Coordinates of C-alpha atoms in Angstrom, one line a residue:
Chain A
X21 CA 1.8 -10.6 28.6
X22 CA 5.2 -11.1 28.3
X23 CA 7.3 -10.4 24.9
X24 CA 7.3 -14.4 23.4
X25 CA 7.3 -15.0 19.7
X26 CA 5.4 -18.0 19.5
X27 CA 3.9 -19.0 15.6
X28 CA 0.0 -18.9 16.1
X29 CA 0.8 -15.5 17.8
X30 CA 2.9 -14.1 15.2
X31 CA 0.4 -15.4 12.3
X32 CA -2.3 -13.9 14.4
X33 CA -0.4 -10.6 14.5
X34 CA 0.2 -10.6 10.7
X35 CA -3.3 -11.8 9.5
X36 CA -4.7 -8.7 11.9
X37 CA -2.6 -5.8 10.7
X38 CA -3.0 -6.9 7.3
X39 CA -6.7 -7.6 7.3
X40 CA -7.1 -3.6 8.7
X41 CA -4.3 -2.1 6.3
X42 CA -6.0 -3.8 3.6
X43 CA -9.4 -2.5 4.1
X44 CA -8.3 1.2 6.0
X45 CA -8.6 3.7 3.4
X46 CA -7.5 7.2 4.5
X47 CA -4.7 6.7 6.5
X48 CA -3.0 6.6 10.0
X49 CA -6.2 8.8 12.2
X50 CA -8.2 6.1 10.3
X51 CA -6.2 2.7 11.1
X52 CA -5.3 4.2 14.7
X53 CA -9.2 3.8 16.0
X54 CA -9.6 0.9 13.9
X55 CA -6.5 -1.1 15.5
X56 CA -7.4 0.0 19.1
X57 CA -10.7 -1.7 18.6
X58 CA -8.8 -4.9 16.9
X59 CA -6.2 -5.7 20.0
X60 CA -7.7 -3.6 23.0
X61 CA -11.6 -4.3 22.7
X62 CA -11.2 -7.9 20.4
X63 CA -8.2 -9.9 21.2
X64 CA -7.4 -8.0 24.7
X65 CA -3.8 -8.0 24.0
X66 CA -3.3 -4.5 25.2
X67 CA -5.1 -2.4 27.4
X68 CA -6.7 0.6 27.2
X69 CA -4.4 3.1 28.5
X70 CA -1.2 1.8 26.8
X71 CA -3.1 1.9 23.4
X72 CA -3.2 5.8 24.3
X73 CA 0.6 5.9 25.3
X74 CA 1.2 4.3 21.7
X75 CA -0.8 6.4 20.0
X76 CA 0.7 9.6 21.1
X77 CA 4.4 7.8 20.3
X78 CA 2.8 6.9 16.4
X79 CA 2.0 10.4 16.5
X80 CA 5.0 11.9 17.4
X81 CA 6.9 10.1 15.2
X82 CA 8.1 10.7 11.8
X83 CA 6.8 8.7 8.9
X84 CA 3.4 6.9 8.4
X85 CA 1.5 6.8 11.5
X86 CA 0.0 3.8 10.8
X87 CA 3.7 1.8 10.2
X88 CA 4.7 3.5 13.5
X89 CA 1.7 2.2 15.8
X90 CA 2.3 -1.6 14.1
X91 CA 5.7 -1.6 14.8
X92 CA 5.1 -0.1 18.4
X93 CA 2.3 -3.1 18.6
X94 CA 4.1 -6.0 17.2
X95 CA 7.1 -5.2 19.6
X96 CA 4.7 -4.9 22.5
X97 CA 3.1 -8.1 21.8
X98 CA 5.9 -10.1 20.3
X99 CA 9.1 -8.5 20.7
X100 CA 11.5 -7.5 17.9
X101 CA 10.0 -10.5 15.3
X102 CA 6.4 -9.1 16.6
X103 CA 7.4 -5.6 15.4
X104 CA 8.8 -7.3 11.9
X105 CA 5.4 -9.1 11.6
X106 CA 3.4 -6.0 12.1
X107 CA 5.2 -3.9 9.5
X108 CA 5.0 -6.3 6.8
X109 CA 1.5 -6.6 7.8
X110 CA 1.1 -3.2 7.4
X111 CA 3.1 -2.7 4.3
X112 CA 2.7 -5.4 2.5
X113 CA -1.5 -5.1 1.6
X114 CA -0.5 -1.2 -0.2
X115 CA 3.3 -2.4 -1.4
X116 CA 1.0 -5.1 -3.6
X117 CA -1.5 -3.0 -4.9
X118 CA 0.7 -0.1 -6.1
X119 CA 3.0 -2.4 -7.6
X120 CA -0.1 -4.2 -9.9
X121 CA -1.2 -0.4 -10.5
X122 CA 2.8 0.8 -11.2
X123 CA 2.6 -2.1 -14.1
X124 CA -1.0 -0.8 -15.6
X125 CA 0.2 2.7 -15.2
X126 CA 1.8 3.5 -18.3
X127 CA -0.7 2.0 -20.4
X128 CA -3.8 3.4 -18.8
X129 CA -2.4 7.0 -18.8
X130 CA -1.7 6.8 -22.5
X131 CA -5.1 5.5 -23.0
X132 CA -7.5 9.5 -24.2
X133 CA -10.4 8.1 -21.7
X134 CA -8.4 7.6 -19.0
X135 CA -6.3 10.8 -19.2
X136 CA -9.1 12.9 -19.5
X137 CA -10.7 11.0 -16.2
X138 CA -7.2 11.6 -14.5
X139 CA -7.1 14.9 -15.5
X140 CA -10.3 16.2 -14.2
X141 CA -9.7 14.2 -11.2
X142 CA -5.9 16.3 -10.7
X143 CA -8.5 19.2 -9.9
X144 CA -10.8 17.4 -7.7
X145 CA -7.7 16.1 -5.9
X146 CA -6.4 19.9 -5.5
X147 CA -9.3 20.9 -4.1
X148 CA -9.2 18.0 -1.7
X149 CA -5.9 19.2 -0.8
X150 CA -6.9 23.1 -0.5
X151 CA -9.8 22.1 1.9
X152 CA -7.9 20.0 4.1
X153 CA -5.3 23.1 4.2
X154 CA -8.3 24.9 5.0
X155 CA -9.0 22.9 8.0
X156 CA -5.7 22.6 9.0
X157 CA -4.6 26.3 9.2
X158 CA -7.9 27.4 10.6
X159 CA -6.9 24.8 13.6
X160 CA -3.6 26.7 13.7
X161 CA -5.1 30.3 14.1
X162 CA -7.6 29.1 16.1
X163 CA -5.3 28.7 19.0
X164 CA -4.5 32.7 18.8
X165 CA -0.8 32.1 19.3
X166 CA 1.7 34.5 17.7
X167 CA 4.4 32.1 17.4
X168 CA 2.6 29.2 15.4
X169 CA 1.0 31.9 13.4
X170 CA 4.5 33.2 12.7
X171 CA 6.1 29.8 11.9
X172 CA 3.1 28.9 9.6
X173 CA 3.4 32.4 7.4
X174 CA 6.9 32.2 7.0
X175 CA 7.1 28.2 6.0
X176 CA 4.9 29.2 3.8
X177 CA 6.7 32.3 2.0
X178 CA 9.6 30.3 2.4
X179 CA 8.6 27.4 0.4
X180 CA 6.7 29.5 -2.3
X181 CA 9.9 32.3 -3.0
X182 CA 13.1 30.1 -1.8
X183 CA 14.5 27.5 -3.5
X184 CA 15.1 25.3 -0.4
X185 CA 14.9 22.0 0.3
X186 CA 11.8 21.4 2.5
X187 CA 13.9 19.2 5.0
X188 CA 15.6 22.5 6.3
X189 CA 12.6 24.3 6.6
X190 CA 11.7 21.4 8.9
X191 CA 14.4 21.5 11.2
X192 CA 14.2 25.0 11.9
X193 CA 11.0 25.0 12.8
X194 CA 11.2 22.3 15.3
X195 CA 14.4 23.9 16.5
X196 CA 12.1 27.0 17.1
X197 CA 9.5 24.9 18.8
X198 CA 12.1 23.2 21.4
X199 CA 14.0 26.9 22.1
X200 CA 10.3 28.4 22.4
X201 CA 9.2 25.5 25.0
X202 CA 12.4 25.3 27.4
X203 CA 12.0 29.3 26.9
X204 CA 8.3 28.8 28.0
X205 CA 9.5 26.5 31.1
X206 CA 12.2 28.1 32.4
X207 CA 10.0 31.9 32.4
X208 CA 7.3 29.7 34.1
X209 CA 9.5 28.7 36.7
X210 CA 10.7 31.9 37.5
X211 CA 6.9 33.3 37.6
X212 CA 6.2 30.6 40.2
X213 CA 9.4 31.3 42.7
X214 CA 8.4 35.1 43.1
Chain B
X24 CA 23.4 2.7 -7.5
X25 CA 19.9 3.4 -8.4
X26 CA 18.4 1.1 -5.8
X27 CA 20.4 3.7 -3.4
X28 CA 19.5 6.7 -4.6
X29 CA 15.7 5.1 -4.2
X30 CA 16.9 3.7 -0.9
X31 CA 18.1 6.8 0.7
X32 CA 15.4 9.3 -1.3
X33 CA 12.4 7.5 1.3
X34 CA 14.6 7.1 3.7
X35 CA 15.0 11.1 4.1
X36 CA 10.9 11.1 3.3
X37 CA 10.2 8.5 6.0
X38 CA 12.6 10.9 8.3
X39 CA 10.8 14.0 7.8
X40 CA 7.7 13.5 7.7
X41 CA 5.8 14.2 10.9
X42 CA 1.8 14.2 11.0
X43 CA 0.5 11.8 9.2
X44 CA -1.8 12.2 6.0
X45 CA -0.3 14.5 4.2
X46 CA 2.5 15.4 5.7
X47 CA 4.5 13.3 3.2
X48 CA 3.8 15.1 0.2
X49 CA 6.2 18.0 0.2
X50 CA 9.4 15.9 0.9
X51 CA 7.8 13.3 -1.6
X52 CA 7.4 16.6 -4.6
X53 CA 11.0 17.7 -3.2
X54 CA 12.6 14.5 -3.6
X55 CA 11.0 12.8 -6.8
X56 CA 9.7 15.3 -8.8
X57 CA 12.4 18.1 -8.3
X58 CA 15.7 16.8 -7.2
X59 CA 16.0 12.9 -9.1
X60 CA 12.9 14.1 -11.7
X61 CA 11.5 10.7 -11.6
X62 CA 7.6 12.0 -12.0
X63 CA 6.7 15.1 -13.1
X64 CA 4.1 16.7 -10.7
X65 CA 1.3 15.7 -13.1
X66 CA 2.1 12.2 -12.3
X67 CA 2.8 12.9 -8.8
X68 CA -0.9 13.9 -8.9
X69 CA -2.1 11.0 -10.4
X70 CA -0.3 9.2 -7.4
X71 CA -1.9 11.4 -4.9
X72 CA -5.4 10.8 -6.4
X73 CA -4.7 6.8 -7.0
X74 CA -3.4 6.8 -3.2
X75 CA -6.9 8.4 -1.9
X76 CA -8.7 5.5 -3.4
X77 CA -6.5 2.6 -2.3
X78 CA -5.6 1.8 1.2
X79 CA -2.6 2.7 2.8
X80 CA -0.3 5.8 3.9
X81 CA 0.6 7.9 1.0
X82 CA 4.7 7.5 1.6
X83 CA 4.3 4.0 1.0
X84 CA 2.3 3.9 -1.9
X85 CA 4.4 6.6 -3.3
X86 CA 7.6 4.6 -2.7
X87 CA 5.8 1.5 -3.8
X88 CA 4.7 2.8 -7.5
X89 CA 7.9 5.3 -7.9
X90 CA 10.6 2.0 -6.8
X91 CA 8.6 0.0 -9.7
X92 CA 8.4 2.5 -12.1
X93 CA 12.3 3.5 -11.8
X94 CA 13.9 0.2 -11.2
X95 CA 10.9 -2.7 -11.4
X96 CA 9.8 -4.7 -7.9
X97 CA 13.5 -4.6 -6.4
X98 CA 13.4 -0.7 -6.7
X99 CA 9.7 -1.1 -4.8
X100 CA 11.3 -2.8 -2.4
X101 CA 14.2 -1.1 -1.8
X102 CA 12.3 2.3 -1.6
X103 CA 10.0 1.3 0.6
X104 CA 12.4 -0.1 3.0
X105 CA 14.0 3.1 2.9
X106 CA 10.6 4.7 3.9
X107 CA 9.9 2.1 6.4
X108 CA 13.3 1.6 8.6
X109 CA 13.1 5.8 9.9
X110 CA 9.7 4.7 11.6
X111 CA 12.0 1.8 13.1
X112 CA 14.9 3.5 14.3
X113 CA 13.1 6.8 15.7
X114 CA 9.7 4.7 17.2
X115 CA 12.1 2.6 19.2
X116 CA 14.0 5.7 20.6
X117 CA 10.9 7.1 21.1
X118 CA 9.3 4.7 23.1
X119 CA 12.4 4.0 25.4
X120 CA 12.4 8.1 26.0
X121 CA 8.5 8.2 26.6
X122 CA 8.9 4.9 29.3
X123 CA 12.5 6.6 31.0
X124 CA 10.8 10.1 31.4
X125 CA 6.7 10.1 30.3
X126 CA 6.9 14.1 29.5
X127 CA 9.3 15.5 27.3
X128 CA 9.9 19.3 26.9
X129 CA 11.9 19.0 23.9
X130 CA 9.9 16.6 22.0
X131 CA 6.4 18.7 22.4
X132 CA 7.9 21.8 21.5
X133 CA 9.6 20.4 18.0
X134 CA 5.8 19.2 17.4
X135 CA 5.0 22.6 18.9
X136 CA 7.4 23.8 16.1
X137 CA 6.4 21.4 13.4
X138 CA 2.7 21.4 13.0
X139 CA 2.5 25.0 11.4
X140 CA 5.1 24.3 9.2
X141 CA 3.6 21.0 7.7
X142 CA 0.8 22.9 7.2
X143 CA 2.4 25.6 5.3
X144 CA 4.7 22.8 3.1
X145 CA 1.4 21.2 2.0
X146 CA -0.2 24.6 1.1
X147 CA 2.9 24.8 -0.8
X148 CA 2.6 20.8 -2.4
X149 CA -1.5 21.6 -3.0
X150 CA -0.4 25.3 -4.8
X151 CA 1.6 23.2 -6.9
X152 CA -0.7 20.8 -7.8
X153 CA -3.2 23.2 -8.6
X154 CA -0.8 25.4 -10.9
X155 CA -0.1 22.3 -12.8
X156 CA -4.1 21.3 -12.9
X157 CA -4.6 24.8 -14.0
X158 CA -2.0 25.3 -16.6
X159 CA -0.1 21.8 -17.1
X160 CA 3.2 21.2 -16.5
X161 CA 5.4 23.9 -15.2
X162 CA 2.8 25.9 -13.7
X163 CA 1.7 29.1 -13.8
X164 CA 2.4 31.3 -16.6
X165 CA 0.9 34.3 -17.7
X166 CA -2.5 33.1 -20.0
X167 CA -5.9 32.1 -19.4
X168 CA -5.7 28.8 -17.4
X169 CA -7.6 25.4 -18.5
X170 CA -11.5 26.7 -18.0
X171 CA -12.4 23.0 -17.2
X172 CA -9.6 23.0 -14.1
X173 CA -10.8 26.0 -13.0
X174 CA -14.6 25.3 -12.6
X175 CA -14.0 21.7 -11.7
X176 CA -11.6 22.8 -8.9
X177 CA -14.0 25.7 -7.7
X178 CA -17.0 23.0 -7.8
X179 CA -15.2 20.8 -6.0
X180 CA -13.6 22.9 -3.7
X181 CA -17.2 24.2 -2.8
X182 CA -18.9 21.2 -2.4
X183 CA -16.0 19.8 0.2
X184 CA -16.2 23.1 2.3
X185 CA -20.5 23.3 2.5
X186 CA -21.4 19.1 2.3
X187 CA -18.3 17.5 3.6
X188 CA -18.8 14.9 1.5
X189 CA -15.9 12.0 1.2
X190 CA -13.4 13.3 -0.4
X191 CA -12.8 9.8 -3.3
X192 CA -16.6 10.7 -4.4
X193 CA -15.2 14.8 -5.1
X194 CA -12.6 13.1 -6.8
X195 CA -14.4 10.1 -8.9
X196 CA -17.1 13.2 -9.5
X197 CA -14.3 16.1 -10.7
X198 CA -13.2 12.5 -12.9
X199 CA -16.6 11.5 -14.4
X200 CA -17.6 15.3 -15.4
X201 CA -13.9 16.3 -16.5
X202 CA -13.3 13.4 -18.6
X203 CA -17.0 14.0 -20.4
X204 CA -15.7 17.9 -20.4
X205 CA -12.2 17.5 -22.3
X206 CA -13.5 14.3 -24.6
X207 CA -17.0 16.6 -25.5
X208 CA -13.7 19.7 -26.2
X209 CA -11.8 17.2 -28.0
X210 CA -8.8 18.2 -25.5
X211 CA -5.7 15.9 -25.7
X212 CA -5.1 14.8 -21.8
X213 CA -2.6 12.4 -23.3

């Protein structure tokens, strides 16, 4: 399929992004699935294979995964207005219903009911967080590597003793991943010519 | 010049973010709540909770409902543009990188790098949710901490670990049974 921006196509693109952004709660590993079986399995506009390829490029993007994969999608499908179509798809379902609950905010919060519901569920939304942390680090120690162990401690003692903003704590840790992998390469390489 | 400021806050979220989920919550507490003070992290746990039970990624809704509350529906859209064009830029680069060369050392290694990390910043975001569930805002100081938190979080964080139940009916349950808790106390969550 080549990259043409005709309407039907374009509405098509819209109404499917923002039918499953509407209805996806819980985020890009959700939507992902949900979109693959949406243009791969339903509409055939993609095949299999390059559904994976996108995924991985979603993935190893920064920002929401699920805004990545549209934009990848609309510009596969559609070109450059494809990947516009896709995004507002995407955007547009959540952009509407914060703004309606931004506007109810102040008044609901200030109402007793509602504040004690919101602050009983600030603990439930803690734990939420502290299990998926949980999860997350167990997947992390689980690979018995030193380094990611190591990276993982000290972003962590970082963040809770150091005034620092987050974003450097980022970059050197992906610094450290890119030295550790050429590192990794290059001692593999020498392995394999003795 | 607010519409900037919201403009280039996501901007650097929607930049930095890598992983998904929650991945965007320490850049979002870093950006809003300590450097422009534009929620406390009481409200930035409100947000957290209202995102978990309305659909979409967490970045947008927070740029969505920070935007309107800061500078009305031009302020929504202008943060979440700022979220939104990173994903552009770096997707596109991405892509023609991926298609020119398929494996890339450099660009498995910084996830390599990453993943840890993230999950260290959001132990970091969750600590500080906690503290502030535990002892409002400002965190932890030396006294006895809310009793309600602390049993509602323990509950909760017992029944997520043994029943992996989903996590909006932990949430809507810690809800129900706090709010009967603090009204029954006479607490002011106000």
């Amino acid at each position: 399929m080549s990259a043409n921006s005709n309407p039907s196509l374009c509405l098509k693109l819209f109404t499917s992004t923002f039918y499953l952004s509407a209805f996806t709660f819980g985020g890009g590993y959700v939507i992902v699935p949900l979109m693959r079986r949406r243009f791969v399995d339903d509409l055939r506009w993609i095949e299999e294979k390059e559904m994976l390829d996108l995924t991985a490029i979603a993935q190893s993007a920064p920002g929401p995964i699920a805004v990545n994969a549209a934009i990848l999608l609309g510009w596969r499908v559609a070109g450059p207005l494809g990947a516009l179509v896709a995004i507002l798809g995407t955007v547009l379902p959540p952009f509407l219903i914060l703004s309606v609950v931004s506007l109810f905010y102040a008044a609901f919060r200030s109402n007793p009911i509602v504040a004690a519901l919101l602050k009983g569920m600030q603990s439930g939304v803690a734990a939420v967080i502290a299990s998926v942390v949980v999860d997350m680090a167990g997947g992390i120690l689980a690979q018995k590597r030193l380094l990611p162990t190591l990276i993982m401690a000290g972003a962590f003692l970082v963040t809770l003793l150091c005034d620092i903003n987050v974003v450097w704590i980022i970059l050197v840790c992906a610094v450290v991943g890119i030295l550790a992998a050429f590192w990794r390469q290059a001692r593999d390489k020498k392995e394999g010519t003795v | 010049m607010t519409f900037l400021q919201l403009f280039w806050s996501f901007f650097q979220i929607g930049l930095f973010s890598f992983g998904g989920g929650y991945a965007a919550l320490p850049l979002i507490q870093a950006q809003v709540v300590e450097h422009h003070h534009w929620l406390t992290m009481a409200q930035l746990t409100d947000l957290t909770t209202i995102s978990q039970m309305t659909p979409g990624p967490i970045a947008i809704n927070a740029s969505t409902f920070v935007g309107m509350q800061i500078a009305g529906p031009l302020g929504a859209v202008a943060a979440t543009a700022g979220c939104v064009l990173p994903s552009c830029l770096i997707v596109s680069l991405l892509a023609w990188i991926y298609r020119r060369w398929q494996k890339v050392t450099a660009i498995q290694g910084a996830l390599d790098g990453l993943r840890p990390a993230i999950v260290a910043l959001i132990a970091g975001a969750g600590l500080d949710m906690l503290l502030t569930a535990l002892w409002g805002e400002g965190g932890f100081v030396p006294a006895f901490p809310d009793p309600v938190a602390l049993v509602l979080f323990l509950a909760a964080f017992i029944v997520l670990r043994r029943w992996k139940p989903d996590p909006v009916m932990v949430m809507l349950g810690a809800g129900v049974i706090g709010m009967a808790a603090y009204l029954l106390l006479g607490a002011d969550c106000t």
